């Protein structure tokens, strides 16, 4: 319940003496009118303190009556998030966003109302953190992907978005025990795959290790508990050994004339121990460096002086020295790391850094907030440290498939990098396993597209050579050179892989443009089609779908990046039928046929009751297709697609009007064979990925055939069973979104349509 008396009432009429949750000390001080909250952090200005008080009261009123799964008042969560941001040294806008981060998602307040009350900065942060739970999505994968796409776009505008989100996630992980086990595992997996790596990318170590340990606890509780017990069992012995090491080192540093330093032991977190055991295939008793000794000094030069003392006193272990001062990590982490044999004959890890380096190591991107004066706290996302964020935004444009987008984020957020140099001495960080082609595309897409060879350390090397730390890489380009399909199989970065795919799609632009035009014309009809393509409305549709011109839109439609249905939906938005090409578009859109008394028949086709009939093998129509019956001499009535070329050659008296019996089709669930031909990038595993996508949709594959050609795209012929045209369209749309699919055509048995 309410703590020490803070104030009689707030501006909103709240009795601040009797709040229904445990008020932390810093918030008590804030509500009592203080600007210095007594926690050693920078005091707020009166204006900033007023913003925070208003944000708390606004959130408290809106969340009044809401409970968490634990049974405590919901307001305890935003207060805890704001407190975490306060500990990081967040400015008033960031902490206010912590108070308010759930009000749009969980109450009826709009973003516009929030901006009117607290300003555009607060709105931007809250909007970036807010999930898309109020929208309808076809799958959890689509919802998760869209949430991350939106969050990363907001991050590009203001990096504080992700810091608020990390604080939100950390407190949710601390209280995860109140959720169902399935939900616990889902949230823990997302935390381990996305949010802990994001905390690492931002250098916020104190968030990273706790997120990892909490996620580890729910993902593999037995392993977590076992390591926890093993660590606790040897804790006293290990601490005594470390203390002996520290005292020996302290005396040596004093003798060396180093006067101002701090020295302490730091235990490794549980997930770090588990990961080392897994990566090095070791048992717990084989992991000796369970603790690290950290020495903090005043200058860079003193770091190297202390290193000399450490190596002079204790025997260094070869290959375990890393200089992150001369070569900082991408998240700006700096330290000297070394490992030596301690006085008990066991390895000890030693970290050497300055006070400034230590602040960056602990607080990461937030370090500059914690020790800066008021104002000027925004972080520019275009700084070099955020190269990885720019890559995330590039992938959003390149990867239309939600599953592939999420897999790419997971793959690239984890820190496992190699550091190489350009011929001019610029440093680039690439994922482990990168080759010169990855390097070329990292420089510029044009360099990658025209890469003809590479020199590494001034020696010509194959393009699939794996780069190592310190390599100097030079790309040899030629005007007529172009990507090879073989590159797909050995590049390590998603950026390179996607640029190669795009090149092959662009190289078939004319063919794709014609195909896109044909697909759209087939849906809309020929009447007025050319005028529609040249209209201002079609140009606006192209721009709305992120294409500069209508031709770009048609080309994208041709190689399957978007569907004709999506284009038609955009054409229809916000319009009324008028005497324009758009009216023709709407008139020709498929309309469902009303059910009549004839639908009571058990036949899947109405109009052939009591007669012998069969589906035409030349066009093999599907439910949902417009159909027409043709009277034959010996085989009864043959059912054709209305656009089948053979129907045009048949006299009118032999034609019979027929249509699908939708009621019977739904009851019996009959399937029909359809052949698909896919032109794909020839890489290892592409057929597996395609079959996996079909399996996810419970689609039966009758047979599959693959044809490969030297340095060309491959052809995959599939025969699948579908219920109707709608299901076929959905499958085609999903397959076209796969980045490896260049062209997809449906081919029916014994013919084509």
PDB file of C-alpha atoms in Angstrom, residues 376-525:
ATOM      1  CA  UNK A 376      21.070  16.704 -26.065  1.00  0.00           C
ATOM      2  CA  UNK A 377      20.424  13.067 -25.217  1.00  0.00           C
ATOM      3  CA  UNK A 378      19.215  11.883 -28.609  1.00  0.00           C
ATOM      4  CA  UNK A 379      21.361   9.279 -30.345  1.00  0.00           C
ATOM      5  CA  UNK A 380      21.857   9.540 -34.078  1.00  0.00           C
ATOM      6  CA  UNK A 381      20.927   6.214 -35.695  1.00  0.00           C
ATOM      7  CA  UNK A 382      23.113   7.022 -38.718  1.00  0.00           C
ATOM      8  CA  UNK A 383      26.281   6.721 -36.649  1.00  0.00           C
ATOM      9  CA  UNK A 384      28.697   3.932 -37.586  1.00  0.00           C
ATOM     10  CA  UNK A 385      27.792   1.980 -34.454  1.00  0.00           C
ATOM     11  CA  UNK A 386      24.334   1.403 -35.955  1.00  0.00           C
ATOM     12  CA  UNK A 387      25.389  -0.232 -39.215  1.00  0.00           C
ATOM     13  CA  UNK A 388      23.549  -3.338 -38.052  1.00  0.00           C
ATOM     14  CA  UNK A 389      20.321  -1.305 -37.678  1.00  0.00           C
ATOM     15  CA  UNK A 390      20.615  -0.004 -41.240  1.00  0.00           C
ATOM     16  CA  UNK A 391      21.023  -3.606 -42.392  1.00  0.00           C
ATOM     17  CA  UNK A 392      17.854  -4.590 -40.510  1.00  0.00           C
ATOM     18  CA  UNK A 393      15.955  -1.865 -42.363  1.00  0.00           C
ATOM     19  CA  UNK A 394      17.386  -3.048 -45.705  1.00  0.00           C
ATOM     20  CA  UNK A 395      16.195  -6.589 -44.982  1.00  0.00           C
ATOM     21  CA  UNK A 396      12.699  -5.247 -44.315  1.00  0.00           C
ATOM     22  CA  UNK A 397      12.543  -4.038 -47.901  1.00  0.00           C
ATOM     23  CA  UNK A 398      14.286  -7.088 -49.371  1.00  0.00           C
ATOM     24  CA  UNK A 399      12.524  -9.885 -47.489  1.00  0.00           C
ATOM     25  CA  UNK A 400       8.780  -9.991 -48.094  1.00  0.00           C
ATOM     26  CA  UNK A 401       8.360 -13.459 -46.551  1.00  0.00           C
ATOM     27  CA  UNK A 402       7.694 -13.155 -42.802  1.00  0.00           C
ATOM     28  CA  UNK A 403       9.365 -16.424 -41.768  1.00  0.00           C
ATOM     29  CA  UNK A 404      12.503 -15.661 -43.772  1.00  0.00           C
ATOM     30  CA  UNK A 405      12.625 -12.142 -42.325  1.00  0.00           C
ATOM     31  CA  UNK A 406      12.459 -13.431 -38.741  1.00  0.00           C
ATOM     32  CA  UNK A 407      15.089 -16.107 -39.447  1.00  0.00           C
ATOM     33  CA  UNK A 408      17.390 -13.434 -40.894  1.00  0.00           C
ATOM     34  CA  UNK A 409      17.007 -11.225 -37.809  1.00  0.00           C
ATOM     35  CA  UNK A 410      17.804 -14.130 -35.493  1.00  0.00           C
ATOM     36  CA  UNK A 411      20.801 -15.141 -37.580  1.00  0.00           C
ATOM     37  CA  UNK A 412      22.324 -11.671 -37.798  1.00  0.00           C
ATOM     38  CA  UNK A 413      21.682 -10.232 -34.345  1.00  0.00           C
ATOM     39  CA  UNK A 414      23.968 -12.709 -32.621  1.00  0.00           C
ATOM     40  CA  UNK A 415      27.490 -11.444 -32.162  1.00  0.00           C
ATOM     41  CA  UNK A 416      29.976 -13.662 -33.974  1.00  0.00           C
ATOM     42  CA  UNK A 417      32.037 -11.397 -36.155  1.00  0.00           C
ATOM     43  CA  UNK A 418      35.304 -11.131 -38.016  1.00  0.00           C
ATOM     44  CA  UNK A 419      37.112  -7.788 -38.368  1.00  0.00           C
ATOM     45  CA  UNK A 420      38.717  -6.964 -41.715  1.00  0.00           C
ATOM     46  CA  UNK A 421      40.197  -3.868 -43.354  1.00  0.00           C
ATOM     47  CA  UNK A 422      39.696  -2.089 -46.661  1.00  0.00           C
ATOM     48  CA  UNK A 423      42.853  -1.143 -48.623  1.00  0.00           C
ATOM     49  CA  UNK A 424      42.470   2.372 -47.138  1.00  0.00           C
ATOM     50  CA  UNK A 425      42.574   0.996 -43.593  1.00  0.00           C
ATOM     51  CA  UNK A 426      38.854   1.313 -42.771  1.00  0.00           C
ATOM     52  CA  UNK A 427      37.615  -1.386 -40.392  1.00  0.00           C
ATOM     53  CA  UNK A 428      34.554  -3.493 -41.237  1.00  0.00           C
ATOM     54  CA  UNK A 429      32.836  -6.073 -39.023  1.00  0.00           C
ATOM     55  CA  UNK A 430      31.306  -9.028 -40.873  1.00  0.00           C
ATOM     56  CA  UNK A 431      29.669 -12.238 -39.597  1.00  0.00           C
ATOM     57  CA  UNK A 432      31.957 -15.211 -39.016  1.00  0.00           C
ATOM     58  CA  UNK A 433      32.286 -17.250 -42.207  1.00  0.00           C
ATOM     59  CA  UNK A 434      32.108 -14.222 -44.501  1.00  0.00           C
ATOM     60  CA  UNK A 435      33.984 -14.269 -47.799  1.00  0.00           C
ATOM     61  CA  UNK A 436      35.146 -11.557 -50.248  1.00  0.00           C
ATOM     62  CA  UNK A 437      31.689 -11.486 -51.881  1.00  0.00           C
ATOM     63  CA  UNK A 438      30.118 -10.541 -48.528  1.00  0.00           C
ATOM     64  CA  UNK A 439      32.792  -7.860 -48.183  1.00  0.00           C
ATOM     65  CA  UNK A 440      32.044  -6.529 -51.697  1.00  0.00           C
ATOM     66  CA  UNK A 441      28.314  -6.192 -51.063  1.00  0.00           C
ATOM     67  CA  UNK A 442      29.022  -4.572 -47.701  1.00  0.00           C
ATOM     68  CA  UNK A 443      30.988  -1.861 -49.536  1.00  0.00           C
ATOM     69  CA  UNK A 444      28.227  -1.254 -52.115  1.00  0.00           C
ATOM     70  CA  UNK A 445      25.764  -3.323 -54.135  1.00  0.00           C
ATOM     71  CA  UNK A 446      27.419  -2.152 -57.380  1.00  0.00           C
ATOM     72  CA  UNK A 447      30.794  -3.434 -56.152  1.00  0.00           C
ATOM     73  CA  UNK A 448      29.203  -6.795 -55.404  1.00  0.00           C
ATOM     74  CA  UNK A 449      27.331  -6.993 -58.714  1.00  0.00           C
ATOM     75  CA  UNK A 450      30.556  -6.338 -60.686  1.00  0.00           C
ATOM     76  CA  UNK A 451      32.924  -8.367 -58.494  1.00  0.00           C
ATOM     77  CA  UNK A 452      35.323 -10.379 -60.672  1.00  0.00           C
ATOM     78  CA  UNK A 453      37.931 -11.420 -58.093  1.00  0.00           C
ATOM     79  CA  UNK A 454      39.554 -10.535 -54.784  1.00  0.00           C
ATOM     80  CA  UNK A 455      42.911 -10.022 -53.134  1.00  0.00           C
ATOM     81  CA  UNK A 456      43.323 -10.845 -49.462  1.00  0.00           C
ATOM     82  CA  UNK A 457      46.566  -9.565 -47.926  1.00  0.00           C
ATOM     83  CA  UNK A 458      47.697  -8.737 -51.475  1.00  0.00           C
ATOM     84  CA  UNK A 459      47.214 -12.310 -52.765  1.00  0.00           C
ATOM     85  CA  UNK A 460      44.607 -13.410 -55.315  1.00  0.00           C
ATOM     86  CA  UNK A 461      42.173 -15.788 -53.584  1.00  0.00           C
ATOM     87  CA  UNK A 462      39.011 -17.676 -54.593  1.00  0.00           C
ATOM     88  CA  UNK A 463      35.803 -15.767 -53.891  1.00  0.00           C
ATOM     89  CA  UNK A 464      34.643 -18.410 -51.391  1.00  0.00           C
ATOM     90  CA  UNK A 465      37.704 -17.884 -49.146  1.00  0.00           C
ATOM     91  CA  UNK A 466      36.713 -17.423 -45.501  1.00  0.00           C
ATOM     92  CA  UNK A 467      37.992 -14.120 -44.097  1.00  0.00           C
ATOM     93  CA  UNK A 468      39.948 -13.932 -40.831  1.00  0.00           C
ATOM     94  CA  UNK A 469      40.541 -11.184 -38.305  1.00  0.00           C
ATOM     95  CA  UNK A 470      42.976  -8.563 -39.602  1.00  0.00           C
ATOM     96  CA  UNK A 471      42.713  -9.491 -43.301  1.00  0.00           C
ATOM     97  CA  UNK A 472      43.107  -6.632 -45.778  1.00  0.00           C
ATOM     98  CA  UNK A 473      40.591  -7.197 -48.569  1.00  0.00           C
ATOM     99  CA  UNK A 474      40.577  -5.638 -52.041  1.00  0.00           C
ATOM    100  CA  UNK A 475      37.798  -6.337 -54.547  1.00  0.00           C
ATOM    101  CA  UNK A 476      38.623  -6.549 -58.266  1.00  0.00           C
ATOM    102  CA  UNK A 477      35.706  -5.296 -60.366  1.00  0.00           C
ATOM    103  CA  UNK A 478      35.005  -5.472 -64.099  1.00  0.00           C
ATOM    104  CA  UNK A 479      32.321  -3.630 -66.017  1.00  0.00           C
ATOM    105  CA  UNK A 480      30.918  -6.779 -67.653  1.00  0.00           C
ATOM    106  CA  UNK A 481      31.162  -8.992 -64.560  1.00  0.00           C
ATOM    107  CA  UNK A 482      27.966 -10.107 -62.846  1.00  0.00           C
ATOM    108  CA  UNK A 483      26.934 -12.367 -59.947  1.00  0.00           C
ATOM    109  CA  UNK A 484      27.105 -16.131 -60.242  1.00  0.00           C
ATOM    110  CA  UNK A 485      24.429 -18.420 -58.877  1.00  0.00           C
ATOM    111  CA  UNK A 486      27.187 -20.369 -57.115  1.00  0.00           C
ATOM    112  CA  UNK A 487      27.718 -17.380 -54.793  1.00  0.00           C
ATOM    113  CA  UNK A 488      24.393 -18.091 -53.073  1.00  0.00           C
ATOM    114  CA  UNK A 489      25.853 -21.292 -51.650  1.00  0.00           C
ATOM    115  CA  UNK A 490      28.869 -19.744 -49.892  1.00  0.00           C
ATOM    116  CA  UNK A 491      28.053 -16.161 -48.879  1.00  0.00           C
ATOM    117  CA  UNK A 492      27.434 -15.690 -45.136  1.00  0.00           C
ATOM    118  CA  UNK A 493      25.439 -12.443 -45.042  1.00  0.00           C
ATOM    119  CA  UNK A 494      21.768 -12.010 -45.840  1.00  0.00           C
ATOM    120  CA  UNK A 495      22.616  -8.701 -47.506  1.00  0.00           C
ATOM    121  CA  UNK A 496      24.835 -10.399 -50.094  1.00  0.00           C
ATOM    122  CA  UNK A 497      22.389 -13.254 -50.610  1.00  0.00           C
ATOM    123  CA  UNK A 498      19.466 -10.907 -51.205  1.00  0.00           C
ATOM    124  CA  UNK A 499      21.437  -8.619 -53.542  1.00  0.00           C
ATOM    125  CA  UNK A 500      22.418 -11.626 -55.674  1.00  0.00           C
ATOM    126  CA  UNK A 501      18.802 -12.736 -55.880  1.00  0.00           C
ATOM    127  CA  UNK A 502      17.700  -9.230 -56.799  1.00  0.00           C
ATOM    128  CA  UNK A 503      20.260  -9.059 -59.593  1.00  0.00           C
ATOM    129  CA  UNK A 504      18.854 -12.206 -61.190  1.00  0.00           C
ATOM    130  CA  UNK A 505      15.343 -10.869 -60.829  1.00  0.00           C
ATOM    131  CA  UNK A 506      16.332  -7.539 -62.427  1.00  0.00           C
ATOM    132  CA  UNK A 507      18.188  -9.292 -65.236  1.00  0.00           C
ATOM    133  CA  UNK A 508      14.873 -10.849 -66.336  1.00  0.00           C
ATOM    134  CA  UNK A 509      13.059  -7.514 -66.045  1.00  0.00           C
ATOM    135  CA  UNK A 510      11.496  -7.451 -69.511  1.00  0.00           C
ATOM    136  CA  UNK A 511      10.161 -10.959 -69.149  1.00  0.00           C
ATOM    137  CA  UNK A 512       8.871 -10.187 -65.661  1.00  0.00           C
ATOM    138  CA  UNK A 513       7.273  -6.936 -66.854  1.00  0.00           C
ATOM    139  CA  UNK A 514       5.327  -8.753 -69.596  1.00  0.00           C
ATOM    140  CA  UNK A 515       4.276 -11.485 -67.208  1.00  0.00           C
ATOM    141  CA  UNK A 516       3.115  -8.937 -64.617  1.00  0.00           C
ATOM    142  CA  UNK A 517       1.077  -7.111 -67.250  1.00  0.00           C
ATOM    143  CA  UNK A 518      -0.501 -10.391 -68.353  1.00  0.00           C
ATOM    144  CA  UNK A 519      -1.382 -11.404 -64.774  1.00  0.00           C
ATOM    145  CA  UNK A 520      -3.076  -8.090 -64.034  1.00  0.00           C
ATOM    146  CA  UNK A 521      -4.844  -7.952 -67.382  1.00  0.00           C
ATOM    147  CA  UNK A 522      -6.200 -11.455 -66.816  1.00  0.00           C
ATOM    148  CA  UNK A 523      -7.757 -10.313 -63.540  1.00  0.00           C
ATOM    149  CA  UNK A 524      -9.127  -6.970 -64.796  1.00  0.00           C
ATOM    150  CA  UNK A 525      -9.934  -7.706 -68.409  1.00  0.00           C
TER     151      UNK A 525
END
